[in-house]
Structure formats: structure tokens, C-alpha cells
Amino acid sequence: MKILIMGAGKMGSFFIDLLSFDHEVAVYERNAKRLRFTYNCQRFTSLDEVKAFEPELLINAVTVKYTLSAFEEVLPYLPEHCIISDIASVKTDLKAFYEKTGHPYVSTHPMFGPTFANLNQLSEENAIIIKEGDYMGRIFFKDLYQKLGLNIYEYSFEEHDKTVAYSLSIPFVSTFVFSAVMKHQDAPGTTFKRHMNIARGVLSEDDYLLQEVLFNPYTHDQVAQIRTELKELLAIIDNKDADGMKAYLTRIRKNVFE
């Protein structure tokens, strides 16, 4: 298959490495410097090169802020039969966009990233394939993710956004709160150091990605739940309620260990 990947960042480069030995792969990247470390693929910096390549599948791997604008830029240069796809963690407005393009499409979300995941060992990582869209496109990504050993889940666009609101917004907000109140420690404990490493990883993410995850319409209720739990915990602390603390710890341990 002739596959065009848009964006030669970390995830774009990952897909180039993953696909280039079994398919004819090209990468389109405006910033030529990013193409220096790509190999075994054709490297394009102009849309005329994209048009001449005639891809059968497009994987949009640009930063989430530019997902839609990148699609709009390249669509006039694609064959009508080309399947267009994204791997974005934020799917806001994508369904409506896809349906008006006239192209077959597939949308997936590898639930891992270069910040924390070991890209050579992904058996404990997950991927979501959106149920709407082109059947053959979904089969392609299902086969690909199965070869990586990923745990695969099939959701609608709406179900995906609800899942992201839970699985990303809660750790993001928890990290924000930790970062907002923390002070430098000369001799930090193990738990503090682990939280610090997580905070550095999360806060190294693109600002727009963090914003869009938190602006997800399903995020508010998740954050409100954190506020409710903090209020209850603070009351236990203020009252030095030993029985209440024991009951609280018993309840939350069930969430983690069962």
C-alpha cells in the first residue's frame, strides 16, 4: 500500500519506522530539518510531490492543534479513493469534518505516547479504533495494532471522548494540582520523585493538547468529582477522624486493587 504520513514528529516518525518495511511510505513535512532523521521513505516538502505520489492511505500525525488545518491543506492533492485517517487524542469536530470530505476515513487513538511509553514494548498499552468510518481502514489499523501487541477497543466518537475525559483529564488535573502546590525538596522521598517525573512528562506535552483534553465537554464532571473527593478528605483531616480515614482508604483501595 502507498501510505503518506503527515508530520515527522515523534509519532509520525514512529509510524514511518513501523510501516516503511512493508509498505511504500512517504512523509510530508514542511520543516525540512525534521526530515533529517527519517529513513526508508520518500521525503516530501511540497504538496505537488504528494499529488504525484497518489497515496492510498493518509495518516495525519501532526500536532493536534493543526489536525484539521493539515487535512484541509492536503485534501485537494489526494486521489478520491484515498483513505484519510488521524491518530489524534482529541476528536472534537473530526466526525463532522470527515463526513463532509467525501473521502473514506478511519480514526484511531493509540493510547500511548513517546513521553512515557516504551515504543518497543507496547503489550500493556491500549489503542482505540473508532467504529464509524471505512471498514477496510479499520481492518488495516486493527491488524497493525494487533501486531504491536496493543489491547484494542472499538468505540464511537462520543464513547471515545467520554473515555478520554476520564483517562486523561483526571491524571492531568491531578498533576496540575501537585505542580501548583509543590515546593523544591532537597531530599525528596521516592513517592515525591515519582510524582515529579510524571509532572515533568505531562507538562512537557503541547499546551494545545492539554487545553483540548480539559475543554472536552465530558471533562467538567470528572474534575468536579475530584473537587468532591478533596472536600471529603479535607473534612476527615480537619476532624482527625480516624474511623473516617480508615473507611475512606478502604473505599479507594477497592478502586485500585479490585
Short mmCIF file of C-alpha atoms in Angstrom, two decimals:
data_model
loop_
_atom_site.label_atom_id
_atom_site.label_comp_id
_atom_site.label_asym_id
_atom_site.label_seq_id
_atom_site.Cartn_x
_atom_site.Cartn_y
_atom_site.Cartn_z
CA MET A 1 0.00 0.00 0.00
CA LYS A 2 1.13 3.56 -0.70
CA ILE A 3 0.95 5.43 2.60
CA LEU A 4 1.51 9.13 3.19
CA ILE A 5 2.29 10.29 6.72
CA MET A 6 1.80 13.95 7.54
CA GLY A 7 4.23 15.20 10.18
CA ALA A 8 7.68 13.90 11.06
CA GLY A 9 7.43 14.46 14.80
CA LYS A 10 7.71 11.69 17.36
CA MET A 11 4.53 9.81 16.46
CA GLY A 12 4.94 10.45 12.73
CA SER A 13 8.47 9.03 12.87
CA PHE A 14 7.17 6.07 14.87
CA PHE A 15 4.66 5.23 12.13
CA ILE A 16 7.30 5.69 9.43
CA ASP A 17 9.56 3.17 11.18
CA LEU A 18 6.62 0.84 11.77
CA LEU A 19 5.26 0.81 8.22
CA SER A 20 8.14 1.53 5.87
CA PHE A 21 9.43 -2.03 5.53
CA ASP A 22 6.06 -3.47 4.48
CA HIS A 23 4.60 -0.56 2.51
CA GLU A 24 5.65 2.22 0.16
CA VAL A 25 5.79 5.11 2.62
CA ALA A 26 6.26 8.84 2.10
CA VAL A 27 6.27 11.63 4.67
CA TYR A 28 5.17 15.21 4.12
CA GLU A 29 6.72 17.74 6.46
CA ARG A 30 7.00 21.50 5.96
CA ASN A 31 10.02 21.74 8.26
CA ALA A 32 12.78 20.11 6.23
CA LYS A 33 15.03 19.85 9.29
CA ARG A 34 12.65 17.29 10.78
CA LEU A 35 13.23 15.03 7.80
CA ARG A 36 16.94 14.61 8.54
CA PHE A 37 16.42 11.55 10.72
CA THR A 38 13.77 9.77 8.65
CA TYR A 39 14.82 6.83 6.51
CA ASN A 40 13.46 4.14 4.20
CA CYS A 41 10.76 6.51 2.96
CA GLN A 42 10.23 9.26 0.42
CA ARG A 43 10.51 12.73 1.93
CA PHE A 44 8.24 15.49 0.62
CA THR A 45 8.23 19.19 1.40
CA SER A 46 5.75 20.24 -1.32
CA LEU A 47 2.15 19.28 -2.00
CA ASP A 48 2.91 18.70 -5.67
CA GLU A 49 5.07 15.77 -4.57
CA VAL A 50 2.12 14.47 -2.57
CA LYS A 51 -0.11 14.65 -5.64
CA ALA A 52 2.40 12.75 -7.77
CA PHE A 53 2.74 10.04 -5.09
CA GLU A 54 -1.02 9.24 -5.19
CA PRO A 55 -1.34 7.73 -1.70
CA GLU A 56 -3.95 5.11 -0.88
CA LEU A 57 -3.87 5.91 2.83
CA LEU A 58 -3.08 9.19 4.62
CA ILE A 59 -2.09 9.14 8.30
CA ASN A 60 -2.33 12.61 9.80
CA ALA A 61 0.24 12.68 12.63
CA VAL A 62 0.70 16.44 13.03
CA THR A 63 0.27 18.18 16.38
CA VAL A 64 -3.37 18.03 17.50
CA LYS A 65 -3.72 21.81 17.14
CA TYR A 66 -3.20 21.51 13.39
CA THR A 67 -5.04 18.24 12.65
CA LEU A 68 -7.95 19.84 10.79
CA SER A 69 -5.92 22.53 9.02
CA ALA A 70 -3.44 19.88 7.82
CA PHE A 71 -6.29 17.85 6.36
CA GLU A 72 -7.69 20.90 4.60
CA GLU A 73 -4.27 21.70 3.18
CA VAL A 74 -3.65 18.27 1.68
CA LEU A 75 -7.15 17.16 0.59
CA PRO A 76 -7.05 18.85 -2.87
CA TYR A 77 -3.92 16.83 -3.68
CA LEU A 78 -5.27 13.39 -2.77
CA PRO A 79 -6.95 10.83 -5.05
CA GLU A 80 -10.67 10.40 -4.39
CA HIS A 81 -10.18 6.82 -3.22
CA CYS A 82 -7.51 7.73 -0.63
CA ILE A 83 -8.49 6.76 2.92
CA ILE A 84 -7.78 9.65 5.28
CA SER A 85 -7.03 8.98 8.93
CA ASP A 86 -5.92 10.59 12.17
CA ILE A 87 -4.34 9.35 15.39
CA ALA A 88 -5.37 12.38 17.46
CA SER A 89 -6.12 12.07 21.16
CA VAL A 90 -8.76 14.80 20.80
CA LYS A 91 -11.54 14.04 18.29
CA THR A 92 -13.53 17.26 18.65
CA ASP A 93 -15.19 18.20 15.32
CA LEU A 94 -13.49 15.34 13.44
CA LYS A 95 -16.65 13.32 12.75
CA ALA A 96 -18.41 16.28 11.11
CA PHE A 97 -15.26 17.11 9.16
CA TYR A 98 -14.78 13.60 7.84
CA GLU A 99 -18.39 13.26 6.73
CA LYS A 100 -18.21 16.36 4.55
CA THR A 101 -14.95 15.44 2.78
CA GLY A 102 -16.35 12.62 0.65
CA HIS A 103 -13.24 10.53 1.39
CA PRO A 104 -13.32 7.18 3.15
CA TYR A 105 -11.90 7.72 6.61
CA VAL A 106 -10.73 5.95 9.74
CA SER A 107 -9.95 7.45 13.12
CA THR A 108 -7.84 5.77 15.80
CA HIS A 109 -6.17 6.76 19.05
CA PRO A 110 -3.03 4.94 20.17
CA MET A 111 -3.37 5.46 23.94
CA PHE A 112 0.34 5.91 24.44
CA GLY A 113 2.95 8.46 23.52
CA PRO A 114 6.69 8.95 23.39
CA THR A 115 6.72 10.73 26.77
CA PHE A 116 6.05 7.65 28.91
CA ALA A 117 5.60 4.56 26.75
CA ASN A 118 8.34 2.17 25.71
CA LEU A 119 7.63 2.07 21.99
CA ASN A 120 9.47 -1.25 21.72
CA GLN A 121 7.25 -2.90 24.35
CA LEU A 122 3.61 -1.99 23.97
CA SER A 123 1.82 -5.11 25.23
CA GLU A 124 0.48 -3.22 28.25
CA GLU A 125 -0.72 -0.25 26.17
CA ASN A 126 -4.11 0.32 24.56
CA ALA A 127 -5.49 1.64 21.29
CA ILE A 128 -8.97 2.82 20.34
CA ILE A 129 -10.41 2.36 16.86
CA ILE A 130 -13.48 4.47 16.11
CA LYS A 131 -16.39 2.31 14.93
CA GLU A 132 -17.62 4.88 12.42
CA GLY A 133 -15.75 5.10 9.13
CA ASP A 134 -14.32 2.89 6.41
CA TYR A 135 -14.32 -0.86 7.04
CA MET A 136 -11.03 -1.57 5.24
CA GLY A 137 -9.37 1.31 7.05
CA ARG A 138 -10.44 -0.09 10.40
CA ILE A 139 -9.16 -3.56 9.44
CA PHE A 140 -5.79 -2.08 8.43
CA PHE A 141 -5.26 -0.41 11.80
CA LYS A 142 -6.66 -3.37 13.73
CA ASP A 143 -4.10 -5.67 12.09
CA LEU A 144 -1.34 -3.12 12.68
CA TYR A 145 -2.15 -2.63 16.36
CA GLN A 146 -2.52 -6.37 16.91
CA LYS A 147 1.00 -6.91 15.57
CA LEU A 148 2.23 -4.42 18.17
CA GLY A 149 0.51 -6.39 20.91
CA LEU A 150 -1.78 -3.49 21.84
CA ASN A 151 -5.08 -4.05 23.59
CA ILE A 152 -7.67 -2.81 21.09
CA TYR A 153 -11.05 -1.26 21.88
CA GLU A 154 -13.71 -0.11 19.41
CA TYR A 155 -15.70 2.97 20.39
CA SER A 156 -17.86 5.56 18.69
CA PHE A 157 -16.58 9.13 18.53
CA GLU A 158 -18.78 10.00 21.52
CA GLU A 159 -17.62 6.99 23.54
CA HIS A 160 -14.02 7.88 22.76
CA ASP A 161 -14.44 11.44 24.05
CA LYS A 162 -16.01 10.15 27.26
CA THR A 163 -13.12 7.72 27.74
CA VAL A 164 -10.53 10.44 27.15
CA ALA A 165 -12.29 12.73 29.60
CA TYR A 166 -11.82 10.05 32.24
CA SER A 167 -8.43 8.55 31.37
CA LEU A 168 -6.61 11.80 30.56
CA SER A 169 -8.36 14.65 32.36
CA ILE A 170 -8.17 13.06 35.83
CA PRO A 171 -4.39 12.42 35.74
CA PHE A 172 -3.78 15.76 34.01
CA VAL A 173 -5.72 17.74 36.64
CA SER A 174 -4.16 15.73 39.48
CA THR A 175 -0.75 16.58 38.05
CA PHE A 176 -1.66 20.26 37.76
CA VAL A 177 -2.70 20.37 41.41
CA PHE A 178 0.50 18.63 42.51
CA SER A 179 2.59 21.03 40.44
CA ALA A 180 0.71 24.09 41.69
CA VAL A 181 1.37 23.40 45.40
CA MET A 182 4.76 21.66 45.30
CA LYS A 183 7.95 23.22 46.65
CA HIS A 184 11.54 22.27 45.92
CA GLN A 185 12.75 19.40 48.08
CA ASP A 186 16.44 18.95 48.89
CA ALA A 187 15.87 15.36 49.96
CA PRO A 188 12.66 14.18 48.26
CA GLY A 189 11.17 10.78 49.03
CA THR A 190 10.58 8.11 46.42
CA THR A 191 6.89 8.89 46.02
CA PHE A 192 7.59 12.61 45.57
CA LYS A 193 10.24 11.89 42.93
CA ARG A 194 7.87 9.63 41.01
CA HIS A 195 5.16 12.28 41.06
CA MET A 196 7.72 14.84 39.92
CA ASN A 197 8.73 12.69 36.95
CA ILE A 198 5.09 12.33 35.95
CA ALA A 199 4.55 16.09 36.32
CA ARG A 200 7.55 16.86 34.11
CA GLY A 201 6.27 14.46 31.47
CA VAL A 202 2.72 15.83 31.46
CA LEU A 203 3.84 19.47 31.47
CA SER A 204 6.17 18.74 28.54
CA GLU A 205 3.12 18.00 26.41
CA ASP A 206 1.86 20.54 23.90
CA ASP A 207 -0.20 23.32 25.55
CA TYR A 208 -2.96 22.94 22.98
CA LEU A 209 -3.26 19.21 23.65
CA LEU A 210 -3.61 19.80 27.39
CA GLN A 211 -6.15 22.54 26.73
CA GLU A 212 -8.28 20.49 24.37
CA VAL A 213 -8.33 17.47 26.67
CA LEU A 214 -9.57 19.68 29.50
CA PHE A 215 -12.04 21.51 27.25
CA ASN A 216 -13.61 18.18 26.25
CA PRO A 217 -17.34 18.58 27.07
CA TYR A 218 -17.17 15.49 29.30
CA THR A 219 -14.23 16.74 31.39
CA HIS A 220 -16.17 19.05 33.74
CA ASP A 221 -17.94 16.24 35.59
CA GLN A 222 -14.67 14.38 36.09
CA VAL A 223 -12.93 17.44 37.56
CA ALA A 224 -15.97 18.19 39.72
CA GLN A 225 -15.68 14.67 41.12
CA ILE A 226 -12.07 15.41 42.16
CA ARG A 227 -13.30 18.53 43.96
CA THR A 228 -15.93 16.49 45.81
CA GLU A 229 -13.36 13.92 46.92
CA LEU A 230 -10.95 16.60 48.12
CA LYS A 231 -13.71 18.23 50.15
CA GLU A 232 -14.49 14.92 51.86
CA LEU A 233 -10.82 14.18 52.52
CA LEU A 234 -10.22 17.67 53.91
CA ALA A 235 -13.14 17.24 56.34
CA ILE A 236 -11.64 13.95 57.57
CA ILE A 237 -8.27 15.64 58.07
CA ASP A 238 -9.71 18.69 59.86
CA ASN A 239 -11.72 16.47 62.23
CA LYS A 240 -8.85 14.00 62.74
CA ASP A 241 -11.49 11.36 62.04
CA ALA A 242 -9.56 8.08 62.32
CA ASP A 243 -12.60 5.90 61.57
CA GLY A 244 -13.49 8.09 58.64
CA MET A 245 -9.95 7.86 57.29
CA LYS A 246 -9.96 4.08 57.59
CA ALA A 247 -13.28 3.86 55.76
CA TYR A 248 -12.04 6.28 53.09
CA LEU A 249 -8.84 4.30 52.49
CA THR A 250 -10.80 1.04 52.35
CA ARG A 251 -13.11 2.51 49.71
CA ILE A 252 -10.40 3.93 47.46
CA ARG A 253 -8.24 0.80 47.73
CA LYS A 254 -11.11 -1.13 46.15
CA ASN A 255 -10.87 1.17 43.11
CA VAL A 256 -7.16 0.43 42.72
CA PHE A 257 -6.74 -3.21 43.72
CA GLU A 258 -10.00 -4.89 42.69
#
